[in-house]
Amino acid sequence: MAYKIVSSQCTACSACEPECPNNAIREKNGTYIIKPEKCTECIGYFDDPQCVAVCPVENTCIVDTAYPRYQASA
Amino acid sequence: MQQYPGVTSISPQEKNLSAELMQQVAEHKGCGTSGGSGKASCGSSAAQGDMPPEIWEKVKNHPCYSEEAHHHYARMHVAVAPACNIQCNYCNRKYDCANESRPGVVSEKLTPEQAAKKVLAVASTIPQMTVLGIAGPGDPLANPEKTFKTFDLIYKTAPDIKLCLSTNGLALPDHVDTIKSFNVDHVTITINMVDPEIGAEIYPWIFYKHKRIKGKEAAKILSEHQLQGLEMLTERGILCKVNSVMIPGINDQHLVEVNKAVKSRGAFLHNIMPLISAPEHGTVFGLNGQRGPTAQELKRLQDNCEGEMNMMRHCRQCRADAVGLLGEDRSAEFTTEKIMAMDVQYDAGTRKAYQELVEHERQEKVAAKNSELSELAAQRSDIKLLVAVATKGQGRINEHFGHAKEFQVYELSTAGAKFVGHRRVDLYCQGGYGEEDSLATIIRALNDCNAVFVAKIGGCPRDELSKAGIQPVEQYAHEFIEQSAIAWFKDYLEKINSGEISHVRKGDADIRQGAYVAA
């Protein structure tokens, strides 16, 4: 899995961008997007996914089930 | 010389008035001539009073820190700080309406570079613009790089502009020294509680040390940081204003405690604002039916706190991208598209000349009021009443009743005329009020006033106001507000003493809650 941002909900407040430990978040066309291949769900960095924790709009940063669960490399 | 509204001419001799002289003649303390509590209201106050000169120098041109200055000087906010680190039940970050004016609302976000250009463009167009604030739309200190980059750019190009910022305080202790390094003179902290039990009803969560923290624990951390930040600012000589949102049934009683807590930590000014809450805002409070206070409830709380410290009553709860005098918003003239097309010449000389004219006018106003007040001194009466004033600025009664988007409210007593608030009467978005109903809206907003002073008024509203017990007064058109109000009050007392009229105590009034349509 990875996280994704529901663009219709995103206020483009930018709060998530600097919180992402993987630099996976950037602005695109007036909203923010997460690069799924960079997202580690914050595993190995923080207890909670930072984008979810800081986002002011509920259910905007959500799990993208199209991607397999992140595995921390051994 | 360029002409400015409300300012006629100035002779070379007058132009040389030194700052010291201005201070000496600047007005007596208090928002107006308030006697009573003995504490200057609006901090702010008209004037230096017993304020130390260095403090007066900091506030005399700041419309948010001086009630008197807000008649003459303008401010602007640049929306460079969209991110926030806490959630408040009176705020909805998804809401963005170009016609809506309240904190947290903006039409477009700016980069620091765009913001710096906008500030220069506005400063060149509006010479009375003296203050640049960063107030969001999120929290400036949750976006420290953008906020301080903006300050840096402006500090270099327009050093005469005062910089200020408004924060929820969570990140404040981390940034106090950086704030000081940019010579930021004024910081506002929004403090709605000092009790985490109450805080938990206002703040659903905070984002702190990489965690979303909820409930009382969150409110406790927030409160500790706010008070610590306030103490740190005070230690460094930075003037601090505390904003509090009055939420009836939640923190209305408690704000007296907040007032004591912030006063003891050196806050300069306390601004208690009414909650703005309507379902269409989509806020938690808007949706759960939490009401805002009435005009009387707000005034009573402000009066209760006034003995403790300076109270601000002229706050317009403006947008995070507002431009202009506090009662107006000219942000639509300065969109990014328009600014980027402007050829901006920053002319410090013109700005200085204008500001000298304002000082001159300010002194005239004070002198006029004082001479009128001396005649009132002989009167003895317990009557205190409110009057509303239609004004476009410069401290004069210079707005037509039908054009007024807001009225300023003064309390009159034998102690003089004291500014105690304002009422917005813009058309409401919801409900589709027509012409007829807009008059009803205005009457509800002014229901606690015995008279309304205007430059001019039409026949129909004149009759309706009179029926509602609000006397329309046109005879002081274009005169100074306080001088006129005192003169009118003197006549009023004389008519009561002679038995010609009897005094009627007025009821409560509405504070506007809904979204409004900008004219």
Coordinates of C-alpha atoms in Angstrom, one line a residue:
Chain A
M1 CA 0.0 0.0 0.0
A2 CA 0.8 3.6 -0.2
Y3 CA -1.1 6.7 0.7
K4 CA -2.9 8.9 -1.8
I5 CA -4.5 12.3 -1.6
V6 CA -8.1 12.7 -2.7
S7 CA -7.7 15.7 -4.9
S8 CA -11.3 16.8 -4.7
Q9 CA -10.9 17.1 -0.9
C10 CA -7.4 18.6 -0.9
T11 CA -7.3 22.3 0.1
A12 CA -3.7 22.6 -1.1
C13 CA -2.7 23.9 2.3
S14 CA 0.8 22.3 1.9
A15 CA 1.0 21.1 5.5
C16 CA 1.7 17.5 4.4
E17 CA 4.6 18.3 2.1
P18 CA 7.3 19.2 4.7
E19 CA 6.1 16.4 7.1
C20 CA 6.7 13.6 4.6
P21 CA 10.0 11.8 5.6
N22 CA 10.3 10.5 2.1
N23 CA 9.9 13.7 0.1
A24 CA 7.1 11.8 -1.7
I25 CA 4.6 14.7 -1.7
R26 CA 4.6 17.6 -4.1
E27 CA 2.1 20.1 -5.6
K28 CA 0.6 19.4 -9.0
N29 CA -2.1 21.4 -10.7
G30 CA -3.2 23.2 -7.6
T31 CA -3.4 20.2 -5.4
Y32 CA -0.9 17.9 -3.7
I33 CA 0.0 14.3 -4.8
I34 CA 1.9 11.5 -3.2
K35 CA 4.4 9.5 -5.4
P36 CA 3.4 6.0 -4.5
E37 CA 6.7 4.4 -5.2
K38 CA 8.3 6.7 -2.6
C39 CA 5.7 6.4 0.1
T40 CA 6.7 4.1 3.0
E41 CA 3.5 4.8 5.0
C42 CA 6.0 6.4 7.4
I43 CA 7.0 2.9 8.5
G44 CA 10.4 3.2 10.1
Y45 CA 10.1 6.9 10.7
F46 CA 7.0 7.6 12.7
D47 CA 4.1 5.8 14.5
D48 CA 1.5 7.5 12.3
P49 CA 1.5 8.4 8.7
Q50 CA 2.3 12.1 8.8
C51 CA 0.2 13.3 5.9
V52 CA -2.9 11.7 7.6
A53 CA -2.0 13.2 11.0
V54 CA -1.5 16.8 9.8
C55 CA -4.2 17.0 7.1
P56 CA -7.0 19.4 8.1
V57 CA -9.7 17.6 6.1
E58 CA -10.7 14.1 7.2
N59 CA -10.5 11.2 4.7
T60 CA -8.3 13.1 2.3
C61 CA -5.0 11.2 2.8
I62 CA -6.2 7.6 2.4
V63 CA -4.7 4.2 1.7
D64 CA -4.3 3.4 -2.0
T65 CA -5.0 -0.3 -2.1
A66 CA -3.7 -0.5 -5.7
Y67 CA -0.2 -0.8 -4.1
P68 CA 1.1 -3.6 -2.0
R69 CA 1.9 -3.0 1.7
Y70 CA 5.2 -1.4 2.1
Q71 CA 8.0 -3.8 3.3
A72 CA 10.9 -2.3 5.1
S73 CA 14.0 -3.7 3.5
A74 CA 16.0 -6.0 5.8
Chain B
M1 CA 1.2 67.7 -3.8
Q2 CA -1.0 64.7 -4.2
Q3 CA -4.4 65.1 -2.7
Y4 CA -5.9 62.5 -0.4
P5 CA -9.5 62.0 0.7
G6 CA -10.3 63.8 3.9
V7 CA -7.0 65.7 4.0
T8 CA -7.1 69.2 2.6
S9 CA -3.8 71.0 2.8
I10 CA -0.9 71.4 5.0
S11 CA 1.5 74.3 5.3
P12 CA 5.3 73.8 5.3
Q13 CA 5.5 74.9 8.9
E14 CA 3.0 72.3 9.9
K15 CA 4.9 69.7 8.0
N16 CA 7.8 70.2 10.3
L17 CA 6.0 69.2 13.4
S18 CA 8.3 66.8 15.1
A19 CA 7.3 63.5 16.4
E20 CA 7.8 64.7 19.9
L21 CA 5.3 67.5 19.4
M22 CA 2.8 65.1 17.9
Q23 CA 3.1 63.0 21.0
Q24 CA 2.5 65.9 23.3
V25 CA -0.6 67.0 21.6
A26 CA -1.8 63.5 20.9
E27 CA -5.0 62.7 22.6
H28 CA -5.9 61.9 26.1
K29 CA -5.9 58.2 27.0
G30 CA -8.9 56.0 26.4
C31 CA -10.9 55.2 23.3
G32 CA -12.3 58.5 23.3
T33 CA -12.3 60.3 26.5
S34 CA -13.5 57.5 28.6
G35 CA -13.4 58.2 32.2
G36 CA -14.8 55.5 34.3
S37 CA -12.5 52.6 34.8
G38 CA -9.4 54.6 34.6
K39 CA -7.9 52.1 32.3
A40 CA -7.4 53.1 28.7
S41 CA -9.6 51.1 26.4
C42 CA -8.6 50.0 23.0
G43 CA -5.1 50.1 24.1
S44 CA -4.9 51.1 21.7
S45 CA -6.6 54.2 22.8
A46 CA -6.8 57.3 21.0
A47 CA -3.5 58.3 22.2
Q48 CA -0.4 58.3 24.1
G49 CA -1.9 59.1 27.4
D50 CA 0.2 57.5 30.1
M51 CA 1.8 55.2 27.5
P52 CA 5.6 55.3 27.5
P53 CA 6.8 57.1 24.3
E54 CA 8.5 54.1 22.9
I55 CA 5.2 52.1 23.1
W56 CA 3.2 55.0 21.6
E57 CA 5.7 55.1 18.8
K58 CA 5.0 51.5 18.0
V59 CA 1.2 51.7 18.1
K60 CA 0.3 55.1 16.8
N61 CA 0.3 54.1 13.2
H62 CA -0.9 50.5 13.7
P63 CA -4.7 50.3 13.0
C64 CA -5.0 47.0 14.9
Y65 CA -3.2 48.2 18.0
S66 CA -4.7 51.7 18.2
E67 CA -8.4 52.5 17.9
E68 CA -7.6 56.0 16.9
A69 CA -5.1 54.9 14.3
H70 CA -7.7 52.7 12.6
H71 CA -9.5 55.7 11.3
H72 CA -6.5 56.8 9.4
Y73 CA -4.1 53.9 8.7
A74 CA -4.5 50.8 6.7
R75 CA -3.1 47.3 7.0
M76 CA -2.7 44.4 4.6
H77 CA -2.4 40.7 5.1
V78 CA -0.5 38.5 2.6
A79 CA -1.7 34.9 2.4
V80 CA 1.7 33.1 2.3
A81 CA 1.0 30.6 5.1
P82 CA -1.6 28.1 4.2
A83 CA -0.6 25.2 6.4
C84 CA -1.9 24.9 10.0
N85 CA -0.8 22.8 12.9
I86 CA -4.1 22.7 14.9
Q87 CA -7.8 22.3 14.2
C88 CA -10.4 24.7 15.6
N89 CA -14.1 24.1 15.7
Y90 CA -14.8 27.6 14.3
C91 CA -12.6 27.2 11.3
N92 CA -13.2 25.3 8.0
R93 CA -10.1 25.1 5.8
K94 CA -12.1 24.0 2.8
Y95 CA -14.1 27.2 2.7
D96 CA -13.1 29.8 0.2
C97 CA -15.5 32.4 -1.0
A98 CA -14.3 35.6 -2.6
N99 CA -17.3 37.4 -1.1
E100 CA -16.8 36.2 2.4
S101 CA -14.8 38.1 4.9
R102 CA -13.6 36.5 8.1
P103 CA -10.3 35.0 9.4
G104 CA -8.9 32.0 7.6
V105 CA -10.6 32.9 4.3
V106 CA -8.5 33.9 1.2
S107 CA -8.9 33.9 -2.5
E108 CA -5.4 33.0 -3.6
K109 CA -2.2 32.0 -1.9
L110 CA 1.0 33.8 -2.6
T111 CA 4.7 32.9 -2.7
P112 CA 6.9 35.1 -0.6
E113 CA 8.2 36.8 -3.8
Q114 CA 4.6 37.5 -5.0
A115 CA 3.7 38.7 -1.5
A116 CA 6.7 41.2 -1.5
K117 CA 5.7 42.6 -4.8
K118 CA 2.1 42.9 -3.6
V119 CA 3.1 44.8 -0.5
L120 CA 5.1 47.3 -2.6
A121 CA 2.2 47.7 -5.0
V122 CA -0.2 48.4 -2.2
A123 CA 2.1 50.7 -0.3
S124 CA 2.6 52.8 -3.4
T125 CA -1.2 53.0 -4.1
I126 CA -2.4 53.4 -0.6
P127 CA 0.1 55.7 1.3
Q128 CA -1.7 55.1 4.6
M129 CA -0.9 51.4 4.5
T130 CA 1.6 51.1 7.3
V131 CA 1.3 47.5 8.5
L132 CA 1.9 44.2 6.8
G133 CA 0.6 41.2 8.7
I134 CA 0.9 37.5 8.1
A135 CA -2.2 35.8 9.5
G136 CA -2.6 32.6 7.5
P137 CA -4.9 31.4 6.1
G138 CA -3.3 28.7 8.2
D139 CA -0.7 29.6 10.9
P140 CA 2.3 31.7 10.0
L141 CA 4.6 29.7 12.3
A142 CA 3.4 26.4 10.8
N143 CA 5.0 27.8 7.6
P144 CA 8.1 29.4 9.1
E145 CA 10.2 29.4 5.9
K146 CA 7.5 31.1 3.9
T147 CA 6.7 33.6 6.6
F148 CA 10.2 34.6 7.4
K149 CA 11.2 34.8 3.7
T150 CA 8.4 37.2 3.2
F151 CA 9.5 39.3 6.1
D152 CA 13.1 39.3 4.9
L153 CA 12.1 40.5 1.4
I154 CA 9.9 43.3 2.7
Y155 CA 12.3 44.4 5.4
K156 CA 14.9 44.9 2.7
T157 CA 12.8 46.9 0.3
A158 CA 10.3 48.8 2.5
P159 CA 11.8 49.2 5.9
D160 CA 9.2 51.7 7.0
I161 CA 6.4 49.1 6.9
K162 CA 5.7 47.6 10.3
L163 CA 5.7 43.8 10.3
C164 CA 3.4 41.7 12.4
L165 CA 2.0 38.2 12.6
S166 CA -0.8 36.4 14.2
T167 CA -0.4 32.8 15.5
N168 CA -2.2 30.2 17.5
G169 CA 0.9 30.0 19.6
L170 CA 1.7 26.2 19.3
A171 CA 5.0 26.8 17.5
L172 CA 5.6 30.2 19.0
P173 CA 8.3 29.4 21.6
D174 CA 10.5 27.9 18.8
H175 CA 10.4 31.1 16.7
V176 CA 10.5 34.0 19.2
D177 CA 14.1 34.8 18.5
T178 CA 13.7 34.7 14.7
I179 CA 10.7 37.0 15.1
K180 CA 12.8 39.4 17.1
S181 CA 15.6 39.3 14.5
F182 CA 13.2 40.7 11.9
N183 CA 12.3 43.6 14.1
V184 CA 8.7 42.4 14.3
D185 CA 7.1 44.7 16.7
H186 CA 3.6 43.2 17.1
V187 CA 2.5 39.6 17.5
T188 CA -1.0 38.4 18.1
I189 CA -1.7 35.1 19.8
T190 CA -5.2 33.6 19.7
I191 CA -5.9 32.3 23.2
N192 CA -9.4 31.0 23.8
M193 CA -8.8 29.2 27.1
V194 CA -6.3 28.5 29.8
D195 CA -8.3 25.4 31.0
P196 CA -7.8 22.2 29.0
E197 CA -11.3 21.0 29.8
I198 CA -12.7 24.0 27.9
G199 CA -9.9 23.8 25.3
A200 CA -11.1 20.3 24.4
E201 CA -14.4 21.7 23.3
I202 CA -12.8 24.2 21.0
Y203 CA -9.8 22.3 19.6
P204 CA -10.4 18.8 18.3
W205 CA -6.7 18.1 17.8
I206 CA -3.2 19.5 17.4
F207 CA -0.3 18.2 15.4
Y208 CA 2.7 18.2 17.6
K209 CA 6.0 16.4 17.5
H210 CA 4.9 14.3 14.6
K211 CA 1.7 13.2 16.3
R212 CA -2.0 14.1 16.1
I213 CA -2.9 14.7 19.7
K214 CA -6.6 15.1 20.8
G215 CA -8.7 16.2 23.7
K216 CA -7.5 17.7 26.9
E217 CA -3.9 16.6 26.3
A218 CA -3.9 18.6 23.1
A219 CA -5.4 21.7 24.8
K220 CA -3.0 21.5 27.6
I221 CA 0.1 21.5 25.3
L222 CA -1.4 24.3 23.3
S223 CA -2.2 26.4 26.3
E224 CA 1.3 25.9 27.8
H225 CA 2.9 27.0 24.5
Q226 CA 0.7 30.0 24.1
L227 CA 1.5 31.3 27.6
Q228 CA 5.2 30.5 27.4
G229 CA 5.3 32.2 24.0
L230 CA 3.6 35.3 25.4
E231 CA 6.1 35.5 28.3
M232 CA 9.0 35.2 25.8
L233 CA 7.6 38.0 23.6
T234 CA 7.1 40.2 26.6
E235 CA 10.7 39.6 27.8
R236 CA 12.0 40.7 24.4
G237 CA 9.9 43.9 24.3
I238 CA 7.6 42.7 21.5
L239 CA 4.1 44.1 21.9
C240 CA 1.6 41.3 22.1
K241 CA -2.1 41.3 21.5
V242 CA -4.3 38.4 22.5
N243 CA -7.3 37.5 20.4
S244 CA -10.0 35.5 22.0
V245 CA -13.1 34.1 20.3
M246 CA -16.2 34.5 22.5
I247 CA -18.2 31.2 22.3
P248 CA -21.4 31.5 24.4
G249 CA -21.8 28.5 26.7
I250 CA -18.2 27.3 26.1
N251 CA -15.7 30.0 27.1
D252 CA -17.7 33.2 27.6
Q253 CA -17.4 33.1 31.4
H254 CA -13.9 31.7 31.2
L255 CA -12.5 34.6 29.1
V256 CA -12.3 36.7 32.3
E257 CA -9.8 34.1 33.5
V258 CA -8.0 34.2 30.2
N259 CA -7.9 38.0 30.5
K260 CA -6.2 37.8 33.9
A261 CA -3.7 35.1 32.7
V262 CA -2.6 37.1 29.7
K263 CA -2.5 40.4 31.5
S264 CA -0.2 38.9 34.2
R265 CA 2.1 37.7 31.4
G266 CA 2.5 41.2 29.9
A267 CA 0.0 41.2 27.0
F268 CA -0.6 44.7 25.8
L269 CA -4.1 44.4 24.4
H270 CA -6.9 42.0 24.6
N271 CA -9.3 41.6 21.7
I272 CA -12.4 39.6 22.5
M273 CA -14.2 38.8 19.2
P274 CA -17.6 37.4 18.7
L275 CA -17.8 33.8 17.3
I276 CA -18.8 33.9 13.6
S277 CA -20.9 30.8 13.1
A278 CA -23.3 29.9 10.4
P279 CA -24.2 26.5 8.8
E280 CA -23.0 27.6 5.4
H281 CA -19.4 28.0 6.7
G282 CA -19.3 24.3 7.2
T283 CA -17.4 24.6 10.6
V284 CA -18.1 22.3 13.5
F285 CA -19.8 25.1 15.4
G286 CA -21.7 26.3 12.3
L287 CA -23.1 22.8 11.8
N288 CA -23.9 22.0 15.4
G289 CA -25.9 25.2 15.9
Q290 CA -23.4 26.9 18.2
R291 CA -24.5 30.5 18.3
G292 CA -22.4 33.6 18.5
P293 CA -22.9 36.3 21.2
T294 CA -25.3 39.2 20.9
A295 CA -24.0 42.8 20.8
Q296 CA -24.8 43.3 24.5
E297 CA -23.3 40.0 25.6
L298 CA -20.0 40.9 23.8
K299 CA -20.0 44.4 25.2
R300 CA -20.7 43.2 28.8
L301 CA -17.7 40.8 28.6
Q302 CA -15.5 43.5 27.2
D303 CA -16.6 46.0 29.8
N304 CA -15.9 43.3 32.6
C305 CA -12.4 42.8 31.3
E306 CA -11.6 46.5 30.8
G307 CA -10.7 47.2 34.4
E308 CA -8.0 44.6 34.0
M309 CA -6.3 45.8 30.8
N310 CA -6.6 47.4 27.4
M311 CA -9.5 46.1 25.3
M312 CA -9.7 46.2 21.6
R313 CA -13.2 46.8 20.2
H314 CA -12.5 47.8 16.7
C315 CA -11.4 44.4 15.3
R316 CA -13.1 43.6 12.0
Q317 CA -12.1 39.9 12.0
C318 CA -10.7 40.4 8.6
R319 CA -9.6 37.9 5.9
A320 CA -6.0 36.6 5.7
D321 CA -5.6 38.6 2.5
A322 CA -7.4 41.8 3.5
V323 CA -6.1 45.1 2.2
G324 CA -7.1 48.6 3.3
L325 CA -8.6 50.4 6.3
L326 CA -10.1 48.0 8.8
G327 CA -13.7 48.6 7.7
E328 CA -12.9 48.1 4.0
D329 CA -11.4 45.4 1.8
R330 CA -9.6 46.4 -1.4
S331 CA -8.0 43.0 -1.9
A332 CA -9.8 42.6 -5.3
E333 CA -7.7 45.5 -6.7
F334 CA -4.5 43.7 -5.9
T335 CA -4.9 40.2 -7.4
T336 CA -1.6 38.4 -8.4
E337 CA -2.5 38.9 -12.0
K338 CA -2.9 42.7 -11.6
I339 CA 0.2 43.1 -9.4
M340 CA 2.5 41.3 -11.8
A341 CA 1.4 43.7 -14.5
M342 CA 2.1 46.7 -12.3
D343 CA 5.2 48.8 -12.6
V344 CA 5.8 49.5 -9.0
Q345 CA 7.8 52.5 -7.8
Y346 CA 8.2 52.6 -4.1
D347 CA 8.0 56.2 -3.1
A348 CA 8.8 56.6 0.6
G349 CA 8.6 60.4 0.3
T350 CA 4.9 60.4 -0.7
R351 CA 4.1 58.0 2.0
K352 CA 5.8 60.1 4.6
A353 CA 4.1 63.3 3.4
Y354 CA 0.7 61.6 3.6
Q355 CA 1.4 60.3 7.1
E356 CA 2.3 63.8 8.2
L357 CA -1.0 65.1 6.9
V358 CA -2.7 62.4 9.0
E359 CA -0.9 63.5 12.1
H360 CA -2.0 67.0 11.5
E361 CA -5.6 66.0 11.0
R362 CA -5.5 63.8 14.0
Q363 CA -4.4 66.7 16.2
E364 CA -7.2 68.9 14.9
K365 CA -9.7 66.2 15.8
V366 CA -8.4 65.9 19.3
A367 CA -8.5 69.7 19.8
A368 CA -12.1 69.8 18.5
K369 CA -13.2 67.1 20.8
N370 CA -11.5 68.5 23.9
S371 CA -13.1 71.9 23.4
E372 CA -16.5 70.3 23.1
L373 CA -15.8 68.1 26.1
S374 CA -15.0 71.0 28.3
E375 CA -18.6 72.3 27.8
L376 CA -20.0 68.9 28.7
A377 CA -18.1 69.1 32.0
A378 CA -20.9 71.1 33.7
Q379 CA -23.5 68.4 32.9
R380 CA -24.6 65.9 35.6
S381 CA -26.4 62.8 34.4
D382 CA -26.2 59.0 34.9
I383 CA -27.4 58.4 31.4
K384 CA -25.2 56.2 29.2
L385 CA -26.3 55.5 25.7
L386 CA -25.0 54.2 22.4
V387 CA -25.0 56.0 19.0
A388 CA -24.0 54.6 15.6
V389 CA -21.9 56.5 13.1
A390 CA -21.6 56.1 9.3
T391 CA -18.0 56.9 8.4
K392 CA -15.6 56.3 5.6
G393 CA -12.6 57.1 7.8
Q394 CA -10.5 60.1 8.9
G395 CA -12.6 60.2 12.1
R396 CA -15.5 62.1 10.4
I397 CA -19.2 61.5 9.9
N398 CA -18.8 61.2 6.1
E399 CA -20.8 58.3 4.9
H400 CA -24.4 58.2 3.5
F401 CA -26.7 55.9 5.5
G402 CA -27.5 53.9 2.4
H403 CA -23.9 53.3 1.4
A404 CA -22.6 52.3 4.8
K405 CA -21.3 48.7 5.0
E406 CA -20.8 49.1 8.7
F407 CA -21.6 51.5 11.6
Q408 CA -19.2 52.5 14.3
V409 CA -20.7 52.5 17.8
Y410 CA -19.9 55.0 20.5
E411 CA -21.0 55.1 24.1
L412 CA -21.9 58.5 25.3
S413 CA -21.9 59.7 28.9
T414 CA -20.9 62.8 30.7
A415 CA -17.4 61.3 30.6
G416 CA -17.4 61.8 26.8
A417 CA -17.6 59.7 23.7
K418 CA -16.0 56.2 23.8
F419 CA -15.7 53.9 20.9
V420 CA -17.2 50.5 21.9
G421 CA -17.6 48.6 18.7
H422 CA -18.9 48.4 15.2
R423 CA -21.8 46.6 13.4
R424 CA -21.5 45.2 9.9
V425 CA -24.6 45.6 7.8
D426 CA -23.5 44.3 4.5
L427 CA -26.1 42.3 2.6
Y428 CA -26.5 38.8 3.6
C429 CA -25.8 35.9 1.2
Q430 CA -28.4 33.6 2.6
G431 CA -32.1 34.2 2.3
G432 CA -32.0 36.6 -0.6
Y433 CA -32.8 39.8 1.3
G434 CA -34.1 42.6 -0.9
E435 CA -33.8 46.3 -0.4
E436 CA -36.7 46.4 2.1
D437 CA -35.2 43.7 4.2
S438 CA -31.7 45.2 4.2
L439 CA -33.2 48.1 6.2
A440 CA -34.7 45.6 8.7
T441 CA -31.2 44.0 9.0
I442 CA -29.7 47.4 9.7
I443 CA -32.3 48.2 12.3
R444 CA -31.7 44.9 14.1
A445 CA -27.9 45.6 14.0
L446 CA -28.4 49.1 15.5
N447 CA -31.3 48.2 17.8
D448 CA -29.3 49.2 20.9
C449 CA -28.5 52.7 19.6
N450 CA -30.5 55.8 20.4
A451 CA -29.3 57.7 17.3
V452 CA -27.4 57.2 14.1
F453 CA -25.1 59.9 12.7
V454 CA -24.9 60.1 8.9
A455 CA -23.7 62.5 6.2
K456 CA -27.1 62.0 4.5
I457 CA -30.1 59.8 4.7
G458 CA -33.1 59.1 2.5
G459 CA -36.8 59.8 3.5
C460 CA -37.8 56.1 3.9
P461 CA -35.0 54.9 6.1
R462 CA -35.3 58.1 8.2
D463 CA -39.0 57.3 9.0
E464 CA -38.3 53.6 9.7
L465 CA -35.4 54.4 12.0
S466 CA -37.4 56.9 13.9
K467 CA -40.2 54.4 14.3
A468 CA -37.7 52.0 15.7
G469 CA -36.6 54.6 18.2
I470 CA -33.3 55.4 16.5
Q471 CA -32.9 59.1 15.8
P472 CA -31.3 59.8 12.4
V473 CA -28.9 62.8 12.8
E474 CA -27.7 64.6 9.7
Q475 CA -26.7 68.0 11.2
Y476 CA -23.1 67.0 11.8
A477 CA -22.4 65.8 8.3
H478 CA -18.6 65.8 7.6
E479 CA -17.7 66.9 11.1
F480 CA -15.5 65.0 13.5
I481 CA -17.2 62.1 15.1
E482 CA -16.4 62.5 18.8
Q483 CA -16.9 66.3 18.8
S484 CA -20.3 65.9 17.1
A485 CA -21.4 63.1 19.4
I486 CA -20.5 65.0 22.5
A487 CA -22.3 68.1 21.2
W488 CA -25.4 66.1 20.3
F489 CA -25.3 64.4 23.7
K490 CA -25.2 67.8 25.5
D491 CA -28.3 68.8 23.6
Y492 CA -29.9 65.5 24.4
L493 CA -29.4 66.0 28.1
E494 CA -30.6 69.5 28.0
K495 CA -33.8 68.4 26.3
I496 CA -34.3 65.7 28.9
N497 CA -33.8 68.2 31.7
S498 CA -36.3 70.6 30.2
G499 CA -38.8 67.7 29.8
E500 CA -39.0 68.1 26.0
I501 CA -38.0 64.4 25.6
S502 CA -37.6 61.4 27.8
H503 CA -34.7 59.0 27.7
V504 CA -35.6 55.5 26.3
R505 CA -33.4 52.5 27.2
K506 CA -32.7 50.5 24.1
G507 CA -32.7 46.7 23.8
D508 CA -30.1 44.3 22.4
A509 CA -28.7 44.1 18.9
D510 CA -27.6 41.4 16.4
I511 CA -24.0 40.8 15.4
R512 CA -23.8 39.7 11.8
Q513 CA -23.3 36.0 11.4
G514 CA -23.9 35.0 7.8
A515 CA -21.8 35.3 4.8
Y516 CA -22.1 38.5 2.9
V517 CA -22.0 39.7 -0.6
A518 CA -19.3 42.3 -1.2
A519 CA -20.6 45.4 -2.9

